Amino acid sequence: MSLSTIPKSLVALLSILVALASWRFIVLGVEVSMTFMLYHAEQRPLFFFAHVGFAPLALLLMPFQFWAGLRMRRPRLHRWTGRVYGLAILISGIGGAFMALNTDAGPVAGLGFGLLAVAWLGTTARGIWLARARRIPEHRVWILRSAALTFAAVTLRLYIPISQMIGWPFEISYAVIAWACWVPNLLLVEVWLQRQAKL
């Protein structure tokens, strides 16, 4: 399987829909829309709202960073949306890391989400640094890795209902999903990059 088999329009649509749905707490409140994360909002509101407020922004902007027409016709807009994307990940990633350190979901889930936050921050920082250094081919590689990790927000929301349909206990399934939502994404991108390098 390669990235070419996944329609870019589907990735973009899912990213935008999940991003918009993630902001439902603004209208409904955390008590109604994110009951299982309410303890984070009560115990560490700064990190919680940093994460749930800015992660959707990164997810919303991510597909536009790969829109070749926009990148070529409006390079300045591409650079500015890239900066906002990076800033959103910086804020959300730090919030997510602190939430992972203090999760009630157990050490396996905490480690999975914690490493996701570190990898997300690291790949994005590397990609932005390469862009500023005008090393554009390398920049694209690292931002693709960043995007794979950003897309974890989508795969997470796909796996949770699947695990519930299977009937897995939430404690077990959530620990698995803490890793499954991002490791396969990153591996898929790495396989694609290796194939592209051989062409």
Short mmCIF file of N, CA and C in Angstrom, two decimals, residues 15-16 21 29 53-54 65-66 87 130 135 143 176 185 199:
data_model
loop_
_atom_site.label_atom_id
_atom_site.label_comp_id
_atom_site.label_asym_id
_atom_site.label_seq_id
_atom_site.Cartn_x
_atom_site.Cartn_y
_atom_site.Cartn_z
N SER A 15 -9.73 15.51 7.51
CA SER A 15 -8.99 16.45 8.37
C SER A 15 -9.84 17.66 8.72
N ILE A 16 -10.50 18.23 7.73
CA ILE A 16 -11.31 19.42 7.95
C ILE A 16 -12.52 19.09 8.83
N ALA A 21 -15.23 19.40 14.05
CA ALA A 21 -15.96 18.68 15.10
C ALA A 21 -15.23 18.76 16.43
N GLY A 29 -19.61 22.80 25.49
CA GLY A 29 -18.92 22.69 26.77
C GLY A 29 -18.23 21.35 26.90
N GLY A 53 -7.68 23.27 21.81
CA GLY A 53 -7.96 24.48 21.06
C GLY A 53 -7.12 24.62 19.81
N PHE A 54 -5.83 24.22 19.91
CA PHE A 54 -4.90 24.47 18.80
C PHE A 54 -4.63 23.25 17.92
N GLN A 65 -1.37 22.94 3.21
CA GLN A 65 0.08 23.01 3.04
C GLN A 65 0.56 22.11 1.90
N PHE A 66 -0.27 21.14 1.52
CA PHE A 66 0.10 20.22 0.44
C PHE A 66 -0.63 20.54 -0.87
N LEU A 87 3.07 27.00 14.83
CA LEU A 87 2.75 27.58 16.14
C LEU A 87 1.64 26.80 16.83
N LEU A 130 14.22 23.54 8.20
CA LEU A 130 14.70 23.28 6.84
C LEU A 130 14.12 24.26 5.84
N ARG A 135 16.16 24.57 2.36
CA ARG A 135 16.40 23.17 1.97
C ARG A 135 15.03 22.53 1.73
N ILE A 143 7.94 17.73 6.78
CA ILE A 143 6.56 18.20 6.97
C ILE A 143 5.57 17.08 6.64
N VAL A 176 -4.19 0.73 23.33
CA VAL A 176 -3.75 0.31 21.99
C VAL A 176 -3.84 1.48 21.02
N ASN A 185 0.62 5.48 10.77
CA ASN A 185 0.67 6.66 9.90
C ASN A 185 2.11 6.98 9.52
N LEU A 199 12.94 5.81 -6.97
CA LEU A 199 12.45 6.10 -8.34
C LEU A 199 13.46 6.93 -9.11
#
